[in-house]
mmCIF file of C-alpha atoms in Angstrom:
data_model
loop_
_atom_site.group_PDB
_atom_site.id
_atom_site.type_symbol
_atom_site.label_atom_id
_atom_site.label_comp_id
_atom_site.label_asym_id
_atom_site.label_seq_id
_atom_site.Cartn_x
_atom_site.Cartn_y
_atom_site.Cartn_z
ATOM 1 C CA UNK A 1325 9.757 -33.447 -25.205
ATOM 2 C CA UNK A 1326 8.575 -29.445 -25.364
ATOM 3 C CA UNK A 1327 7.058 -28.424 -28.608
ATOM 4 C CA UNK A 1328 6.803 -24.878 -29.732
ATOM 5 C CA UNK A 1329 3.502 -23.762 -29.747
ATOM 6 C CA UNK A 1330 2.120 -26.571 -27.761
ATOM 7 C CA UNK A 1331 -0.267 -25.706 -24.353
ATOM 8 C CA UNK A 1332 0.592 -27.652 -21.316
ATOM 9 C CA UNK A 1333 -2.993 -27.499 -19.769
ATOM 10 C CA UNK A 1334 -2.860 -30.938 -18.058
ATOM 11 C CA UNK A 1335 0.902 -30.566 -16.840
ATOM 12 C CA UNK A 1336 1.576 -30.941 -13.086
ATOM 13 C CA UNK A 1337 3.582 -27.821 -11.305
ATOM 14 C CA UNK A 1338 6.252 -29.578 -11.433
ATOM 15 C CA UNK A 1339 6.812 -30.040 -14.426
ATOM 16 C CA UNK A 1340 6.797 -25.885 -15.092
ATOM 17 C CA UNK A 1341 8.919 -25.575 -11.956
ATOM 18 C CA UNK A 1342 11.421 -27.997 -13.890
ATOM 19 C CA UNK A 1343 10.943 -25.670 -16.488
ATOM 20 C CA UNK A 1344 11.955 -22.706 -15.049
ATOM 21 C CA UNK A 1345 14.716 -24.031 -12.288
ATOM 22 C CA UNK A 1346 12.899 -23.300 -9.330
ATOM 23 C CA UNK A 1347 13.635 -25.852 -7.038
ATOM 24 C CA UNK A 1348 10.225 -27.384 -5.740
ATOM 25 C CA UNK A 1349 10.986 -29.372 -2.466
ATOM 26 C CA UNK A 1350 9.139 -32.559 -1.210
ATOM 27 C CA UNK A 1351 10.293 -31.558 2.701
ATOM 28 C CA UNK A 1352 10.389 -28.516 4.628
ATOM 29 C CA UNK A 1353 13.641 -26.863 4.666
ATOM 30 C CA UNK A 1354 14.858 -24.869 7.255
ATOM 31 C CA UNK A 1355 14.467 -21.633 5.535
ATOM 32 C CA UNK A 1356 10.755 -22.805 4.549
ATOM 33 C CA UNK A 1357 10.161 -22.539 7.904
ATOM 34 C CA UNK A 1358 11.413 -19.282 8.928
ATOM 35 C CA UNK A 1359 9.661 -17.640 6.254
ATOM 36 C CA UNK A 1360 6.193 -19.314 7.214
ATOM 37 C CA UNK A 1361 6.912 -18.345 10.597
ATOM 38 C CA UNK A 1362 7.664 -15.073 9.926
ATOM 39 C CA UNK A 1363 4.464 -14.607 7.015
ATOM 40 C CA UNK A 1364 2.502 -15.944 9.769
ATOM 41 C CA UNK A 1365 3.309 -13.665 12.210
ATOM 42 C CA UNK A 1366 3.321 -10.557 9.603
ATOM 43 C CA UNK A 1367 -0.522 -11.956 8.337
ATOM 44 C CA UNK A 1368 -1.434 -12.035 11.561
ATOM 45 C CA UNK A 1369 -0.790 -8.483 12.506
ATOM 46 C CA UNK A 1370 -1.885 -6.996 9.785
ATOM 47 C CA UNK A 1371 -4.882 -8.481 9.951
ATOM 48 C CA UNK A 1372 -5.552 -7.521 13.640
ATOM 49 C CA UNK A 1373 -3.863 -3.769 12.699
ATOM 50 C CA UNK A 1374 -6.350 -3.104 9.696
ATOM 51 C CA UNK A 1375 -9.466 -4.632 11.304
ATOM 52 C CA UNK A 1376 -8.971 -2.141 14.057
ATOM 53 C CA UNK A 1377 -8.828 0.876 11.654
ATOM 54 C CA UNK A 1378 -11.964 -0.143 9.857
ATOM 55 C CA UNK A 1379 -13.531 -1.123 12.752
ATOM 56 C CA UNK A 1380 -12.908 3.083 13.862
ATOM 57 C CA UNK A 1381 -13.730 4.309 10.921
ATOM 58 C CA UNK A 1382 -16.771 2.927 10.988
ATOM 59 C CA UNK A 1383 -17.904 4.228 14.564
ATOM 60 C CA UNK A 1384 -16.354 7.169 14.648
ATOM 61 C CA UNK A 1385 -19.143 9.707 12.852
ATOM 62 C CA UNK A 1386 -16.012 12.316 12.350
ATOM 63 C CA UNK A 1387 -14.401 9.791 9.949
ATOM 64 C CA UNK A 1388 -17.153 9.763 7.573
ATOM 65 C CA UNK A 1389 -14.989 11.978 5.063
ATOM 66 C CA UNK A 1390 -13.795 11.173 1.787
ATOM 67 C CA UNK A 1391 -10.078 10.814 2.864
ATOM 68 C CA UNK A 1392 -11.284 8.591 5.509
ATOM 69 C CA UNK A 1393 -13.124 6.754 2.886
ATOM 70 C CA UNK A 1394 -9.882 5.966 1.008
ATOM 71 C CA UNK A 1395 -7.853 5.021 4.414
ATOM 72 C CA UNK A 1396 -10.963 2.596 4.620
ATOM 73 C CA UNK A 1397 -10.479 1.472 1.298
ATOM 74 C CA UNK A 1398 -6.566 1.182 2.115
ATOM 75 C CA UNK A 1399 -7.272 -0.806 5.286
ATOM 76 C CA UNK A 1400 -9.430 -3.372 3.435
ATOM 77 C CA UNK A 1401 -6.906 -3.853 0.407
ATOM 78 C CA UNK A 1402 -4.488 -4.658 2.909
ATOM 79 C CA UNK A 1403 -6.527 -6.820 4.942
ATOM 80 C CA UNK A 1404 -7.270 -8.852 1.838
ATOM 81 C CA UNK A 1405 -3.587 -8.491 1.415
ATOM 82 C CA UNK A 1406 -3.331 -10.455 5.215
ATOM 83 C CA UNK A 1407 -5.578 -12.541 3.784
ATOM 84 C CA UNK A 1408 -3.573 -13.773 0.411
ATOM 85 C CA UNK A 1409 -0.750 -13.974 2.325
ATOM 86 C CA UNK A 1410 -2.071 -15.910 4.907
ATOM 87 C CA UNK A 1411 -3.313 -18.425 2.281
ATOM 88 C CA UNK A 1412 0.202 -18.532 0.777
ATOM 89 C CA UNK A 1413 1.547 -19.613 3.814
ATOM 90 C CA UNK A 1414 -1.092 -22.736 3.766
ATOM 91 C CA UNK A 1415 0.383 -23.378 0.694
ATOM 92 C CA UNK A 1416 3.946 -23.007 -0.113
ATOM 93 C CA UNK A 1417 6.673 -25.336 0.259
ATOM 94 C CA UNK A 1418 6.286 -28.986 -0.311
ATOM 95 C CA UNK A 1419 2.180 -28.028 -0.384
ATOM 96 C CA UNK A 1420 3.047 -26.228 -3.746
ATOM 97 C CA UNK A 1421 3.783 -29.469 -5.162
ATOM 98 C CA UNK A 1422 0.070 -30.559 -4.622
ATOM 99 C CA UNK A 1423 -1.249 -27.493 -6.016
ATOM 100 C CA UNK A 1424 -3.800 -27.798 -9.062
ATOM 101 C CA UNK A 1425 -3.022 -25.175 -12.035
ATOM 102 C CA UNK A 1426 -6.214 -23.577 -11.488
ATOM 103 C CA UNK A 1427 -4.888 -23.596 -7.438
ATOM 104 C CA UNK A 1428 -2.011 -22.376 -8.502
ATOM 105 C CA UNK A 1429 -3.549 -19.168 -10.032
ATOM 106 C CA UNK A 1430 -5.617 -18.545 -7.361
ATOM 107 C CA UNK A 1431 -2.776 -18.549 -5.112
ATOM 108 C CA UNK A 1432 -0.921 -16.119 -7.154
ATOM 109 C CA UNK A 1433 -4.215 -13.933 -8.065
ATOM 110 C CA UNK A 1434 -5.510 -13.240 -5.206
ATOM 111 C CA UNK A 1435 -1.834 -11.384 -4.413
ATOM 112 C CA UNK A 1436 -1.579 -9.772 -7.118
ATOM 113 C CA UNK A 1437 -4.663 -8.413 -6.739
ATOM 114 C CA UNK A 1438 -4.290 -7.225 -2.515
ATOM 115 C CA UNK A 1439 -1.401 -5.756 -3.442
ATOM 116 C CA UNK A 1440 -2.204 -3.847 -6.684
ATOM 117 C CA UNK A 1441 -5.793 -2.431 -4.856
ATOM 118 C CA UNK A 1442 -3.108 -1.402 -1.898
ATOM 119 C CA UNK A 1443 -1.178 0.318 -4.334
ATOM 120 C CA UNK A 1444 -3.743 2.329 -6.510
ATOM 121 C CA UNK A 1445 -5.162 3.647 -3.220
ATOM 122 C CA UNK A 1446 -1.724 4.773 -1.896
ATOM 123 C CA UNK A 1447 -1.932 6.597 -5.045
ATOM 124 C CA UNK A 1448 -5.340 7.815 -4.630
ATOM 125 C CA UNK A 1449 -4.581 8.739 -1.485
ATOM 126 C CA UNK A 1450 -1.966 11.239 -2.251
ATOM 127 C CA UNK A 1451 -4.128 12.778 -5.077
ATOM 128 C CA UNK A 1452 -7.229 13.305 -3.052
ATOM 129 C CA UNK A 1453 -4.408 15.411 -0.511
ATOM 130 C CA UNK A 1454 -3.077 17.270 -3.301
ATOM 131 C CA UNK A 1455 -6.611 18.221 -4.481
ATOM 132 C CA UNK A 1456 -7.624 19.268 -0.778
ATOM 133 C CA UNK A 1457 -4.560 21.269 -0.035
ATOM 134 C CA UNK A 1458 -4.635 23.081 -3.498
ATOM 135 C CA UNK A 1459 -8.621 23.638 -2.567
ATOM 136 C CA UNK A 1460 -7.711 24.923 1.212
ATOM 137 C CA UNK A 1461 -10.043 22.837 1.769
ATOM 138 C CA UNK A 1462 -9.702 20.767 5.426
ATOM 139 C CA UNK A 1463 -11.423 17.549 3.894
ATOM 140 C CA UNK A 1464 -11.493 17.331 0.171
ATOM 141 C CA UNK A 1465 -15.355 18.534 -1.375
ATOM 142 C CA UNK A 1466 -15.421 14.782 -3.564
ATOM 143 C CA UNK A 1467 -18.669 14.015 -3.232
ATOM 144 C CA UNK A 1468 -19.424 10.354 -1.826
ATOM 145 C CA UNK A 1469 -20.666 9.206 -4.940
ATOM 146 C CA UNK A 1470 -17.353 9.988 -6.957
ATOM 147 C CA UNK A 1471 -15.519 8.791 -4.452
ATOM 148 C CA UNK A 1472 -17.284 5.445 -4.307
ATOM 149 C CA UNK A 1473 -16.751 5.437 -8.183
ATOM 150 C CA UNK A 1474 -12.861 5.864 -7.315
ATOM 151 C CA UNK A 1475 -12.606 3.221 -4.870
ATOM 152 C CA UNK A 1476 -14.748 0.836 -7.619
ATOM 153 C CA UNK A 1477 -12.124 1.867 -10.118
ATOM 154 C CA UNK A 1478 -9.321 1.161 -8.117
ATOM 155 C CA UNK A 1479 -10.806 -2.676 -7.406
ATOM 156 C CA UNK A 1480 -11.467 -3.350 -11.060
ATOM 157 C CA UNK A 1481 -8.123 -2.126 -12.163
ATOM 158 C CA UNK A 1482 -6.341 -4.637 -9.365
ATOM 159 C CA UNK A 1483 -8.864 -7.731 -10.246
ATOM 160 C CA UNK A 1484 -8.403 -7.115 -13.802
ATOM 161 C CA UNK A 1485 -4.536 -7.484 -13.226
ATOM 162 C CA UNK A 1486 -4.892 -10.312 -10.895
ATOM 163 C CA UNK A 1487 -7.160 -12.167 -13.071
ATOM 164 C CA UNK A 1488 -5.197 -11.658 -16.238
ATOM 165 C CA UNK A 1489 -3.222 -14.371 -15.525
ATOM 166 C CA UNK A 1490 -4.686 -17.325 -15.161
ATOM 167 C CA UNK A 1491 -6.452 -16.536 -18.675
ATOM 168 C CA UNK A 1492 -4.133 -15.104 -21.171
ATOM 169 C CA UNK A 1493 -0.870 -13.718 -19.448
ATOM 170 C CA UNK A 1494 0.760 -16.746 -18.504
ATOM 171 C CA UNK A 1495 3.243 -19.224 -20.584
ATOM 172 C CA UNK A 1496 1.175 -22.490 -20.341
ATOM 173 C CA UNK A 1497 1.735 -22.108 -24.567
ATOM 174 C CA UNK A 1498 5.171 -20.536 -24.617
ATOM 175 C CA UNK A 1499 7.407 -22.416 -22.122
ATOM 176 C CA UNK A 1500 10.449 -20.095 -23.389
ATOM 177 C CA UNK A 1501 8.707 -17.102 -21.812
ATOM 178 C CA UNK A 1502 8.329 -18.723 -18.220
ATOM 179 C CA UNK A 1503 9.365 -16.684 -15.387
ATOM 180 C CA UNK A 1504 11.589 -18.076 -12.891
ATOM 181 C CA UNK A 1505 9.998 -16.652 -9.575
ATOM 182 C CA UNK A 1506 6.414 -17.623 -10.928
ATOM 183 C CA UNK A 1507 7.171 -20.381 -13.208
ATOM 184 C CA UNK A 1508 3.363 -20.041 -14.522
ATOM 185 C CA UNK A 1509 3.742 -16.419 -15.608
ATOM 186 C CA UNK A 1510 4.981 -15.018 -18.597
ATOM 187 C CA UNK A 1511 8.033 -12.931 -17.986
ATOM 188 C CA UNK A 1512 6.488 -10.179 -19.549
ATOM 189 C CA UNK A 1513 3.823 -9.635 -16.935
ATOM 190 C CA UNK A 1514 6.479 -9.383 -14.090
ATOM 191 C CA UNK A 1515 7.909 -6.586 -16.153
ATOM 192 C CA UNK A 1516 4.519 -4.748 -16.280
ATOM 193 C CA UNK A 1517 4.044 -5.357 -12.838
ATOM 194 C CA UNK A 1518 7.272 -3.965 -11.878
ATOM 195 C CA UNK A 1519 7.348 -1.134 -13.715
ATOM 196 C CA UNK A 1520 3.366 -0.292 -12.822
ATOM 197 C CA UNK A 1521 4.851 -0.296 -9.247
ATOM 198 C CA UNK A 1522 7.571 2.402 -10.621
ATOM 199 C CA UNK A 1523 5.103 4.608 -11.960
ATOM 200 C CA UNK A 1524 2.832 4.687 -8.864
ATOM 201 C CA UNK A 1525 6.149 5.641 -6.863
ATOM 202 C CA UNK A 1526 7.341 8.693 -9.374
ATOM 203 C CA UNK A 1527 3.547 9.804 -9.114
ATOM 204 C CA UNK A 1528 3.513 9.578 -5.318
ATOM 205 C CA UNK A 1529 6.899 11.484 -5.690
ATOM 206 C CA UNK A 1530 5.790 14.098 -7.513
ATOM 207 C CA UNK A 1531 2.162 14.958 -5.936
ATOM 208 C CA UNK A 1532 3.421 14.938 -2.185
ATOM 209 C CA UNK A 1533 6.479 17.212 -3.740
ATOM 210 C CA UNK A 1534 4.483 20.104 -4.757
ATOM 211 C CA UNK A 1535 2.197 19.349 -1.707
ATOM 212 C CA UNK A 1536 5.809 20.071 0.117
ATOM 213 C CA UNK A 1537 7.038 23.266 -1.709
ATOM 214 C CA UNK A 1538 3.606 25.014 -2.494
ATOM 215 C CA UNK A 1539 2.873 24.529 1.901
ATOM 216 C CA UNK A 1540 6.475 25.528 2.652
ATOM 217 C CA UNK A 1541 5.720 28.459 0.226
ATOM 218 C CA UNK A 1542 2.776 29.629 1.814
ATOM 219 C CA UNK A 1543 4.296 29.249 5.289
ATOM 220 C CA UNK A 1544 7.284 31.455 4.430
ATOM 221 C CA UNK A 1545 4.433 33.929 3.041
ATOM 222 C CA UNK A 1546 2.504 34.098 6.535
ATOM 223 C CA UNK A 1547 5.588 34.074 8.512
ATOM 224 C CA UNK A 1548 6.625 37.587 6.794
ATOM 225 C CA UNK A 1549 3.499 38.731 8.124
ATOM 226 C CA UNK A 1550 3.537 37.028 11.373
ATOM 227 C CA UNK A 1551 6.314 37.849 14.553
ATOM 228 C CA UNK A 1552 8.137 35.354 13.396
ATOM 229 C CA UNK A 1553 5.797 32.344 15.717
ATOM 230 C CA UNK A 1554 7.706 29.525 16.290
ATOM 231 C CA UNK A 1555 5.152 27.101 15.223
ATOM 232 C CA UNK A 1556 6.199 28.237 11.666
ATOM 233 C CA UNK A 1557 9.293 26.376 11.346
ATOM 234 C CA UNK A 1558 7.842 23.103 13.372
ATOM 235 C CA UNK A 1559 5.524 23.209 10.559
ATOM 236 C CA UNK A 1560 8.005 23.073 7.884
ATOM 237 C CA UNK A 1561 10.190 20.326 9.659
ATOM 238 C CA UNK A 1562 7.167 18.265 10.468
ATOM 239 C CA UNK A 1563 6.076 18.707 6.698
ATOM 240 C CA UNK A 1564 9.419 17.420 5.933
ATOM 241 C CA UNK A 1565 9.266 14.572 8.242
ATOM 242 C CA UNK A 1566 5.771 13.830 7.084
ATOM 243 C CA UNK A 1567 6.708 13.067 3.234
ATOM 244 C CA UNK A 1568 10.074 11.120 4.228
ATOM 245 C CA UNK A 1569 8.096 8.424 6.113
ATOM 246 C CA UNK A 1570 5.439 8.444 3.433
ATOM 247 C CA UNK A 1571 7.588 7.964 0.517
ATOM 248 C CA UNK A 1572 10.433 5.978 2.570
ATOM 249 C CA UNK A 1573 8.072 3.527 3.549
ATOM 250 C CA UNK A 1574 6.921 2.991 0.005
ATOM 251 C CA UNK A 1575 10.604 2.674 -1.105
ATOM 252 C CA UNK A 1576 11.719 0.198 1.841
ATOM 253 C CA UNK A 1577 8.836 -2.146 1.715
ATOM 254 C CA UNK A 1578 7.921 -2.091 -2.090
ATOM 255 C CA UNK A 1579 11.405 -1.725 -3.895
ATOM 256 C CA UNK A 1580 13.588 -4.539 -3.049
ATOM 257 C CA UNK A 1581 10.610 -6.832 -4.468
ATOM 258 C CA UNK A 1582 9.964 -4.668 -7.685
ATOM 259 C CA UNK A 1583 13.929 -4.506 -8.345
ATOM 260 C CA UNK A 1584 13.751 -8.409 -8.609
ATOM 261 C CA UNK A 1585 10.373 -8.622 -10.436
ATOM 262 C CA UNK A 1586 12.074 -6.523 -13.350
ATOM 263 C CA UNK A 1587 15.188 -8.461 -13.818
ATOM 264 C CA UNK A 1588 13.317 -11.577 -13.342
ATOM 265 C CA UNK A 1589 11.074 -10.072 -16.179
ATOM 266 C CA UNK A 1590 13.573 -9.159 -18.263
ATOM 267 C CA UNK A 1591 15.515 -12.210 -18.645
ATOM 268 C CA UNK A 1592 18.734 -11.693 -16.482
ATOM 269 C CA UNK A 1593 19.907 -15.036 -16.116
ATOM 270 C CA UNK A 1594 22.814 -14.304 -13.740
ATOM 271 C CA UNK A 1595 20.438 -12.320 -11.494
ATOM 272 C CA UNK A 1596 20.354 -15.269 -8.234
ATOM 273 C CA UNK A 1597 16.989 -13.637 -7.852
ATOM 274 C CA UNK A 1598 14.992 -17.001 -6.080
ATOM 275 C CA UNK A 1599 17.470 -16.971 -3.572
ATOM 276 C CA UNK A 1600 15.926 -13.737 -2.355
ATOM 277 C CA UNK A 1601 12.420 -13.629 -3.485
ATOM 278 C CA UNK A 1602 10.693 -15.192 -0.703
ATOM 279 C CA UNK A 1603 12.010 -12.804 1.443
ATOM 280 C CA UNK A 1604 11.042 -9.480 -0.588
ATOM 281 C CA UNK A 1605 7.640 -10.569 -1.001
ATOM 282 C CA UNK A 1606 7.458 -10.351 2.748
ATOM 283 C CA UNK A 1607 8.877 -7.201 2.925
ATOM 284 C CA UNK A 1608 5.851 -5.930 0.383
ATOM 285 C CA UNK A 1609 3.493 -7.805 2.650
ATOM 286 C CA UNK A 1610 4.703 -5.645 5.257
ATOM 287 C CA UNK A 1611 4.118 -2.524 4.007
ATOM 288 C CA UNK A 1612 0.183 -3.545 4.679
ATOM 289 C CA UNK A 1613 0.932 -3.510 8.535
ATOM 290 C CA UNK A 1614 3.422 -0.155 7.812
ATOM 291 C CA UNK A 1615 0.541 1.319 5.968
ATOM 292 C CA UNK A 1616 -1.659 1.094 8.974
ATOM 293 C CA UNK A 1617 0.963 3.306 10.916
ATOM 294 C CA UNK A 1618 1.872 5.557 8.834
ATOM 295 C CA UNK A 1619 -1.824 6.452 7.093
ATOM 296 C CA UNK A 1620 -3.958 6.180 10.284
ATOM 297 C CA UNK A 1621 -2.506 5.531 14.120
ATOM 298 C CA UNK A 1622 -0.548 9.303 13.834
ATOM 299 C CA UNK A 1623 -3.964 10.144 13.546
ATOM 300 C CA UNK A 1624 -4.255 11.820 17.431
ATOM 301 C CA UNK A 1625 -8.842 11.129 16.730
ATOM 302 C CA UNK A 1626 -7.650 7.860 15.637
ATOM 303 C CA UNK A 1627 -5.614 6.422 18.308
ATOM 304 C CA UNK A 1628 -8.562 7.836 20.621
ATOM 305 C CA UNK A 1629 -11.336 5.445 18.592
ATOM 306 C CA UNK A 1630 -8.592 2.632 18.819
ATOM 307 C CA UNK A 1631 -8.389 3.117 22.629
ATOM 308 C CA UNK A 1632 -12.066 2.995 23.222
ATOM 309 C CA UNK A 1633 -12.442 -0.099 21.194
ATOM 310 C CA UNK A 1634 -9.943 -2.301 22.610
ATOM 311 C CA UNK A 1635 -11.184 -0.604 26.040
ATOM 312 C CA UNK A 1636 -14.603 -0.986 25.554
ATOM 313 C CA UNK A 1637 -15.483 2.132 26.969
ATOM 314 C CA UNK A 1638 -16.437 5.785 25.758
ATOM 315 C CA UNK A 1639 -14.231 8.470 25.936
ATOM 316 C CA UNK A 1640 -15.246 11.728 26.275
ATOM 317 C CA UNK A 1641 -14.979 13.551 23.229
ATOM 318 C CA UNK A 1642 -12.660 17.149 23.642
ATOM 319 C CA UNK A 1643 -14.726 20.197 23.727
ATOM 320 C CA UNK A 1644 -11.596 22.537 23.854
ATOM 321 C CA UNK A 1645 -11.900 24.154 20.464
ATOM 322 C CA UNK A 1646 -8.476 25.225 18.362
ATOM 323 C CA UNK A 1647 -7.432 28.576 18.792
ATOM 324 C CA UNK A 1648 -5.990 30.224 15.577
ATOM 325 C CA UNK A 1649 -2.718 28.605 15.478
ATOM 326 C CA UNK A 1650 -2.751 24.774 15.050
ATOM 327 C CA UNK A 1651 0.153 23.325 13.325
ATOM 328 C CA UNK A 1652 1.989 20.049 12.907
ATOM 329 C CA UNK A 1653 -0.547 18.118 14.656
ATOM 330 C CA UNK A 1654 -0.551 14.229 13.512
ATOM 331 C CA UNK A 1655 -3.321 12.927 11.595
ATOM 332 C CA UNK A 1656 -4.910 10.819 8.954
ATOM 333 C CA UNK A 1657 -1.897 10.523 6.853
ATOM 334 C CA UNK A 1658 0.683 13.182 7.954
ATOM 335 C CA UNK A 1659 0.400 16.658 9.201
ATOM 336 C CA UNK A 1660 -2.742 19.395 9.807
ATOM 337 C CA UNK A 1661 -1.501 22.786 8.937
ATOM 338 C CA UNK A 1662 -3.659 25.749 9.795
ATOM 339 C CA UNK A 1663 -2.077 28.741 9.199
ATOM 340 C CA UNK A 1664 -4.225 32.319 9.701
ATOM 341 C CA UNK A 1665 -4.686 34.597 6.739
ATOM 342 C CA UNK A 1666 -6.368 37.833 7.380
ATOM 343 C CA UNK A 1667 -8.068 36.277 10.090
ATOM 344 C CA UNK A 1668 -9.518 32.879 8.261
ATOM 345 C CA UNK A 1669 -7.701 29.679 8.296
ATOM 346 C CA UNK A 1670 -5.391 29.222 5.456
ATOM 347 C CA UNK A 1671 -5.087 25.787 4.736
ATOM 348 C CA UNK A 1672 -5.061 21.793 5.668
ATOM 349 C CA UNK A 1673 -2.296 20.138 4.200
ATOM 350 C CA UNK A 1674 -2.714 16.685 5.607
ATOM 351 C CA UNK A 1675 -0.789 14.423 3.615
#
């Protein structure tokens, strides 16, 4: 019999599975294997896909910037990410069963945790472009040590969430606040988790926005100067595309999960939301291998380091320098932008 106010420290996962109405099966299931098939396959790449970028990072002496330092950053939160994952699939389905509390937590931590760090660099990401575009600057003037200090902060801030947990932030003492998806968790937690998620989105939204209009401004500016080059209006549609893969990623990979995390968290009781879950956490694994695309292999120096390690051999670097029109070339995480002003070089608006 449940008593108010009583802690279930020595319970079995079962019994808060039983709790909560998540079924916990003894066998695999067919659809327990598809999805360790498919988070295999998923861990696996990303893995392989963000060891390669900070393996280039690393040798490449041009990457040694402070955006590069965040796509570093980015590439290691989402190979721990891989990692979690990985470890989930070891342990899910009739495994879960066997699961300690304390393995339980770790399980769910170290998730939480990939996946927040992931986050809060997207995030940082998109600041440090905003700052270096505003600056006309071509790589932001952060100096290592701040940025170092950024990269820290962001790591605290997704261990302190992952953490919280397993010692305060769960329902071990409140049974009537269980969650359904993570019968350990307090639905309040999913909720801030959720809506954490929402906030990094709208912030996303709104820095690469006026990264959008205030480069689409200044292009219009030159261009009334300019014969009318044709490189103007690439720029612009480049831009465009450039911000709708950014931000569309985000939404594809991260939403459907968050969308169930908050109705979960709030209490809907009609929402069938464990009949989807498994799948949407996938999806927001995913976005670690999308990241990896979208934030450095449209990078033209990058795919050149990528070739030369999986070739073992040196490439010659280019000597051809840029002449005074460069625009919509790929890199880091969009599109380079030089546009001429009087003579000097304008701006960088990679995103």
């Amino acid at each position: 019999m449940v008593t108010m106010g009583q802690c279930y420290y020595n319970e079995t996962i079962g019994f808060f599975y039983n709790n909560s109405g998540k079924e916990l099966s003894s066998h695999w299931r067919p659809k327990d294997l598809v999805v360790v098939a498919l988070g295999l396959t998923v861990s696996v790449l990303v893995l392989l896909t963000n060891l390669l970028v900070i393996a280039a990072i690393a040798s490449n002496r041009r990457f040694h910037q402070p955006i590069y330092y965040l796509l570093g950053n980015l590439a290691a939160a989402d190979l721990f990410a891989g990692v979690a994952y990985l470890f989930l699939m070891f342990h899910t389905g009739p495994r879960t069963a066997r699961l300690s509390l304390q393995g339980w937590f770790v399980r769910q931590g170290l998730l939480d945790t990939s996946l927040t760090a992931s986050m809060a660099t997207l995030l940082a990401i998109a600041v440090e472009r905003h700052r270096s575009v505003m600056a006309v600057q071509l790589h932001s003037r952060l100096p290592p040590g701040r940025v170092i200090m950024l990269i820290v902060g962001v790591w605290v801030a997704a261990l302190g969430l992952g953490l919280l947990p397993a010692h305060s932030w769960h329902c071990l003492c409140a049974l009537d606040r269980c969650s359904r998806m993570a019968p350990l968790l307090s639905r309040s937690y999913l909720a801030v988790w959720a809506l954490s998620s929402l906030l990094v989105f709208l912030l996303m939204v709104a820095v690469y926005t006026r990264i959008f209009f205030y480069v689409r401004r200044r292009v219009q500016r030159m261009a009334e100067h300019v014969s009318c080059h044709p490189r103007y209006r690439e720029t612009t549609l480049n831009l465009v595309k450039t911000v709708v893969i950014i931000l569309g990623a985000f939404v594809v990979c991260w939403t459907p999960g968050q969308v169930v995390l908050l109705l979960d968290g709030l209490g809907c009781k009609s929402c069938n939301v464990l009949a989807v879950e498994k799948y949407f956490l996938l999806l927001a694994e995913a976005n670690s291998l999308v990241n990896a695309v979208v934030y450095s292999c449209r990078d033209a120096e990058m795919r050149r380091t990528f070739r030369r390690l999986l070739c073992c051999r040196c490439l010659r670097p280019s000597t051809h320098e840029s002449v005074r029109y460069t625009a919509s070339t790929p890199t880091g995480t969009g599109i380079r932008i030089m546009l001429p002003e009087n003579g000097h070089s304008l701006m960088d608006s990679t995103l």
